PDB file of C-alpha atoms in Angstrom:
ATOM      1  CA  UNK A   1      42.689 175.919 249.163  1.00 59.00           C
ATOM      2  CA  UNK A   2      45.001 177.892 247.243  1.00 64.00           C
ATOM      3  CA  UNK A   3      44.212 180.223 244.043  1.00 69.00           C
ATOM      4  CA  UNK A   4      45.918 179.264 241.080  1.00 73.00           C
ATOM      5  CA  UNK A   5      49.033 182.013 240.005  1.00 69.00           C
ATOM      6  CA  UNK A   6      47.421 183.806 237.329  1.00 68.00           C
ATOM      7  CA  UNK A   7      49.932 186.460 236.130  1.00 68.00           C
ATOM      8  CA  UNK A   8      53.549 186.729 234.232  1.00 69.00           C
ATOM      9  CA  UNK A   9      56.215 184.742 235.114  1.00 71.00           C
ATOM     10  CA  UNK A  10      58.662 187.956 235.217  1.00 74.00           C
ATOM     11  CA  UNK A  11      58.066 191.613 235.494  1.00 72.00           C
ATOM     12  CA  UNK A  12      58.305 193.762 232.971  1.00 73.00           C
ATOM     13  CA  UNK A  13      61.333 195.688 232.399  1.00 78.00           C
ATOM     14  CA  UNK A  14      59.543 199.259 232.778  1.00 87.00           C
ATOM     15  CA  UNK A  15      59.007 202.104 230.270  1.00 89.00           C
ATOM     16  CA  UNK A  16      62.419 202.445 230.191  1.00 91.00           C
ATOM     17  CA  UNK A  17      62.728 199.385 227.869  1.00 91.00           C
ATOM     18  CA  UNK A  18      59.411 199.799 226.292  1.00 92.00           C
ATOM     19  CA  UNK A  19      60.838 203.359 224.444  1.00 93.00           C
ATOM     20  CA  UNK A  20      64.122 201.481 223.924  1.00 92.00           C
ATOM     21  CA  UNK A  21      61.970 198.999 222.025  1.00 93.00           C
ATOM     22  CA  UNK A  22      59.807 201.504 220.399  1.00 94.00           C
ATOM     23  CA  UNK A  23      63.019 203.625 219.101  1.00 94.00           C
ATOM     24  CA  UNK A  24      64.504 200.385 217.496  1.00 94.00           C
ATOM     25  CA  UNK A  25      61.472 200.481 215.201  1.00 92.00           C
ATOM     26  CA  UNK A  26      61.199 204.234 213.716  1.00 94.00           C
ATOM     27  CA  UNK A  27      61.849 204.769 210.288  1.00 92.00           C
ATOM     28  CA  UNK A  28      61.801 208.421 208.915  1.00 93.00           C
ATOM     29  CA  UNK A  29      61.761 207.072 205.207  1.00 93.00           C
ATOM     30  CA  UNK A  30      57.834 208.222 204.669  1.00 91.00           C
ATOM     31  CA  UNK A  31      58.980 211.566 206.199  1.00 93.00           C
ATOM     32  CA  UNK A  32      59.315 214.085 204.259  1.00 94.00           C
ATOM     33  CA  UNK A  33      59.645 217.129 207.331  1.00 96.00           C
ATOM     34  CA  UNK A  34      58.703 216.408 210.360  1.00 96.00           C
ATOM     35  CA  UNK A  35      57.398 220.303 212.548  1.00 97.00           C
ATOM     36  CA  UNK A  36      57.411 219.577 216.336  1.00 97.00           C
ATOM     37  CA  UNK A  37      54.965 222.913 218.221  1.00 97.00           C
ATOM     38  CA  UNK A  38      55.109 223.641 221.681  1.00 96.00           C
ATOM     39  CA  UNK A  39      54.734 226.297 224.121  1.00 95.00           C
ATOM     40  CA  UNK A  40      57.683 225.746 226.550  1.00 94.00           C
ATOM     41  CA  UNK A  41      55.821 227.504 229.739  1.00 92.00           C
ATOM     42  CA  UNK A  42      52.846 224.792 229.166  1.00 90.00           C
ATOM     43  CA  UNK A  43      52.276 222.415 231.871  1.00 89.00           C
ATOM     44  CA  UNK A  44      52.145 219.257 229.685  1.00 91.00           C
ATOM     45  CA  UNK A  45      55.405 219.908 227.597  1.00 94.00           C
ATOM     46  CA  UNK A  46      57.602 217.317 228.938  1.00 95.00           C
ATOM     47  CA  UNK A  47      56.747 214.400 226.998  1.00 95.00           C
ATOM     48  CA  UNK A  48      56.407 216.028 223.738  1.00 96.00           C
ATOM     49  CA  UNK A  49      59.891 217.454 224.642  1.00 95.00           C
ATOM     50  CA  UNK A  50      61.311 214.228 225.501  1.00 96.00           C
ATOM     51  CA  UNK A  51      59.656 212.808 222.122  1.00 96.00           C
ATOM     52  CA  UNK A  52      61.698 215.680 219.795  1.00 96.00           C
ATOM     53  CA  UNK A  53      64.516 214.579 222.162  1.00 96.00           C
ATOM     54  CA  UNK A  54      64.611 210.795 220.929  1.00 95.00           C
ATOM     55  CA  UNK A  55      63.615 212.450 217.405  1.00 94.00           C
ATOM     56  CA  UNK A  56      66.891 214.023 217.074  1.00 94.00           C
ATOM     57  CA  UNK A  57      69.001 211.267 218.267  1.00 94.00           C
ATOM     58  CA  UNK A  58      72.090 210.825 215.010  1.00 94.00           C
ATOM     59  CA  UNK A  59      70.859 206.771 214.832  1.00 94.00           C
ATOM     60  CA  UNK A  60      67.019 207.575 213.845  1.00 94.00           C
ATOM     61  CA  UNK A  61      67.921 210.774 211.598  1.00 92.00           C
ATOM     62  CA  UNK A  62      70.391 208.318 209.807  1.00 93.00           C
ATOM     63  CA  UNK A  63      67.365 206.737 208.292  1.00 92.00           C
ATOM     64  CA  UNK A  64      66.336 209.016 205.890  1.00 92.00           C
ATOM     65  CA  UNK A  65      68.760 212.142 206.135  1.00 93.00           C
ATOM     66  CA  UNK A  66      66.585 214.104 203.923  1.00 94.00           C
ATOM     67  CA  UNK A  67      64.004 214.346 206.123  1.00 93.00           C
ATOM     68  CA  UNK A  68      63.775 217.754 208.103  1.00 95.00           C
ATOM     69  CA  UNK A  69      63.104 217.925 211.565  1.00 96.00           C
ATOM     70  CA  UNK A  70      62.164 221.405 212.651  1.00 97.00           C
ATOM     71  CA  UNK A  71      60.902 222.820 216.070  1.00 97.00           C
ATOM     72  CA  UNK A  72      58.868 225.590 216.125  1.00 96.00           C
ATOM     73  CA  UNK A  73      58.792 227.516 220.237  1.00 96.00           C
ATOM     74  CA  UNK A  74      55.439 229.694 220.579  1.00 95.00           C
ATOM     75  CA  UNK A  75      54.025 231.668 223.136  1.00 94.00           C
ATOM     76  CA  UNK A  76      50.323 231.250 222.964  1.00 92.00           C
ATOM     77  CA  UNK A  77      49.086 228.545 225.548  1.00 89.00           C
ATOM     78  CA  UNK A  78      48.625 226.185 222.853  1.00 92.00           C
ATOM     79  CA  UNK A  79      48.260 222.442 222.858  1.00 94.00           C
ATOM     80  CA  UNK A  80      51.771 220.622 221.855  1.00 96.00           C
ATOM     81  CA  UNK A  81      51.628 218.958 217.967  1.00 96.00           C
ATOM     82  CA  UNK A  82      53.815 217.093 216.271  1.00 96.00           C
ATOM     83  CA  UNK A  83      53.300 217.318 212.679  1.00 97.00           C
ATOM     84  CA  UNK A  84      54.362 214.943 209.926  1.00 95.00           C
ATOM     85  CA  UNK A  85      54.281 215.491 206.042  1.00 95.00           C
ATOM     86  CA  UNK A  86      54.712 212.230 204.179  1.00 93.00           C
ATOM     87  CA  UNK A  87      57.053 212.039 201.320  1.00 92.00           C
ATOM     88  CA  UNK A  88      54.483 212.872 198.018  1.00 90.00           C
ATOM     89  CA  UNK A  89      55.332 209.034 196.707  1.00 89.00           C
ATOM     90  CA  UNK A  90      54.222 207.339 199.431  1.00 86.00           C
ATOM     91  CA  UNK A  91      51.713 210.041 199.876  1.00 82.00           C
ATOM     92  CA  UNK A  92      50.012 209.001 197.101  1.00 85.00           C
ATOM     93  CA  UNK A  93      49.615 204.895 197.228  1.00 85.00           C
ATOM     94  CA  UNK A  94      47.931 206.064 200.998  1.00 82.00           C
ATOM     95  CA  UNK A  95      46.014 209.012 200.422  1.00 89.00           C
ATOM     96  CA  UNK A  96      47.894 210.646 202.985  1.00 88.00           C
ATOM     97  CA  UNK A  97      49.933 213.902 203.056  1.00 91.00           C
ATOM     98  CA  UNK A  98      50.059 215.220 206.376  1.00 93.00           C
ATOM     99  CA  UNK A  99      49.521 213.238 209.792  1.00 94.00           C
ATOM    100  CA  UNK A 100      48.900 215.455 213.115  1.00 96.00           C
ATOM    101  CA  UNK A 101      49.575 214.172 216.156  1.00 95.00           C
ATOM    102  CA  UNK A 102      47.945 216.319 219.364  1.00 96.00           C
ATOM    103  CA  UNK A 103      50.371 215.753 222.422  1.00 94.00           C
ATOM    104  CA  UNK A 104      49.232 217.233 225.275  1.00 92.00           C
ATOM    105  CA  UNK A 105      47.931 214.414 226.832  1.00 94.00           C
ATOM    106  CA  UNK A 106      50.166 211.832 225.896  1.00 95.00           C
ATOM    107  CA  UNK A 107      53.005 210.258 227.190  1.00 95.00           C
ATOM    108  CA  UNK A 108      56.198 209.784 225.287  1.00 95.00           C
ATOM    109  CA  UNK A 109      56.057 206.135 224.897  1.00 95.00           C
ATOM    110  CA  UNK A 110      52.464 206.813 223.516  1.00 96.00           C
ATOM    111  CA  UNK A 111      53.922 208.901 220.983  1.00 96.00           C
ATOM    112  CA  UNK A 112      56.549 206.555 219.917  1.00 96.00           C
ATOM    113  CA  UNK A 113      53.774 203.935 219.429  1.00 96.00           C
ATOM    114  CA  UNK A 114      51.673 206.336 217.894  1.00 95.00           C
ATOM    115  CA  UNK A 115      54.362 207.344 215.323  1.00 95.00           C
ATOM    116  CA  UNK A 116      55.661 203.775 214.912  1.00 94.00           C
ATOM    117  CA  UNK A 117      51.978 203.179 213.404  1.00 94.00           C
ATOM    118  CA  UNK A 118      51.099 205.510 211.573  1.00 92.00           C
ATOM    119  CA  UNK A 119      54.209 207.248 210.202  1.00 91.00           C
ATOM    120  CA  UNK A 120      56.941 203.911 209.867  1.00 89.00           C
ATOM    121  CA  UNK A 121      54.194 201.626 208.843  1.00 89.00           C
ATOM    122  CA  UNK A 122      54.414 203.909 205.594  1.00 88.00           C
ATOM    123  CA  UNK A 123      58.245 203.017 204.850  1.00 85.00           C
ATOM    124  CA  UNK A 124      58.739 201.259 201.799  1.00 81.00           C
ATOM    125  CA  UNK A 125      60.315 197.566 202.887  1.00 79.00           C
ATOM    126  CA  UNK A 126      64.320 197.180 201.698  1.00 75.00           C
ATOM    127  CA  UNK A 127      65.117 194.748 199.477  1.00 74.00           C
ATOM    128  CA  UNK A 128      67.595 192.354 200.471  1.00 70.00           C
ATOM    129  CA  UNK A 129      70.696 192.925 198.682  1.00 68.00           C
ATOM    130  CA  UNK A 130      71.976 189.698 196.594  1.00 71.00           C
ATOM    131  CA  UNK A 131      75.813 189.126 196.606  1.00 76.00           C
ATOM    132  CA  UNK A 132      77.037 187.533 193.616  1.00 79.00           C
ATOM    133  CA  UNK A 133      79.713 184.780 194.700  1.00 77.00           C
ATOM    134  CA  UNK A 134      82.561 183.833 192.606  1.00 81.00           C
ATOM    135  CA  UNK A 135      83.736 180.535 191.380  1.00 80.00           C
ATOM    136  CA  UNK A 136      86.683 180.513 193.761  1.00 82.00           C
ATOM    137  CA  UNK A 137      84.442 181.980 196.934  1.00 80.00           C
ATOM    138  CA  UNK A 138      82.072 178.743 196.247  1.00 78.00           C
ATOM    139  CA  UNK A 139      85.030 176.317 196.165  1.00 80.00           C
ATOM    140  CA  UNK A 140      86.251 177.935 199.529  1.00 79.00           C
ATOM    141  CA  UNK A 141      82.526 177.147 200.786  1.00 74.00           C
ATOM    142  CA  UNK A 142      82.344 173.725 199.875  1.00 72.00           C
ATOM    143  CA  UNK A 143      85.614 173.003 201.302  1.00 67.00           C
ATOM    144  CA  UNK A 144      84.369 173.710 205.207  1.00 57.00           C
TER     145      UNK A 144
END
């Protein structure tokens, strides 16, 4: 007697993907600044380093170029934060001005997920833009 497969048809393409995915969904529009704090000769650095890394990547600042993204290296053994002050707008409609993220124990892909959540949640939704076709454009339409 055989057990019955119980498990995913295909493996899963690895963390890898999994930021990929994550970076396809920040949006720095509720950011106002954005204050990344580490001590560089800290053990558990990596990921938060890897994290300002994707952070400073030209495709994510392009969505909201006003947003500041500063780094701040100290030299006191303390834990890695990433800090994140929400635009005062926004701030307002969600009681929330500054969001705090402690790092040293979390991976990058946690981060991502983390910010994803709390931070591009916040992002007011784009409208749509309407295009306003022309009598001749809806003739040419009609004619297909």
């Amino acid at each position: 007697m055989s057990v019955p497969y119980s498990g995913t048809i295909q493996r899963s393409a690895g963390v890898v993907s999994a930021i990929g995915k994550q970076l396809k969904g920040i949006n720095l529009k509720a950011a106002k600044r954005i204050v990344v704090k580490f001590d560089p000769f800290a053990d558990n650095v990596t990921q938060t380093r890897h994290f300002l890394h994707y952070l400073s990547s030209p495709k994510i600042s392009l969505t909201n170029p006003n947003c500041s993204l500063k780094t701040e290296i100290v030299c006191d053994r303390s834990e890695p934060t990433v800090g994140v002050t929400i635009l005062p707008n926004i701030g307002d409609t969600a009681n929330i001005k500054q969001i705090t993220f402690k790092s040293g124990n979390l991976t990058c892909l946690e981060l991502l997920q983390l910010f994803n959540k709390h931070v591009s949640s916040l992002a007011p939704v784009e409208q749509p833009v309407s295009t306003i076709q022309t009598k001749s454009e809806k003739k040419k339409g009609r004619k297909k």
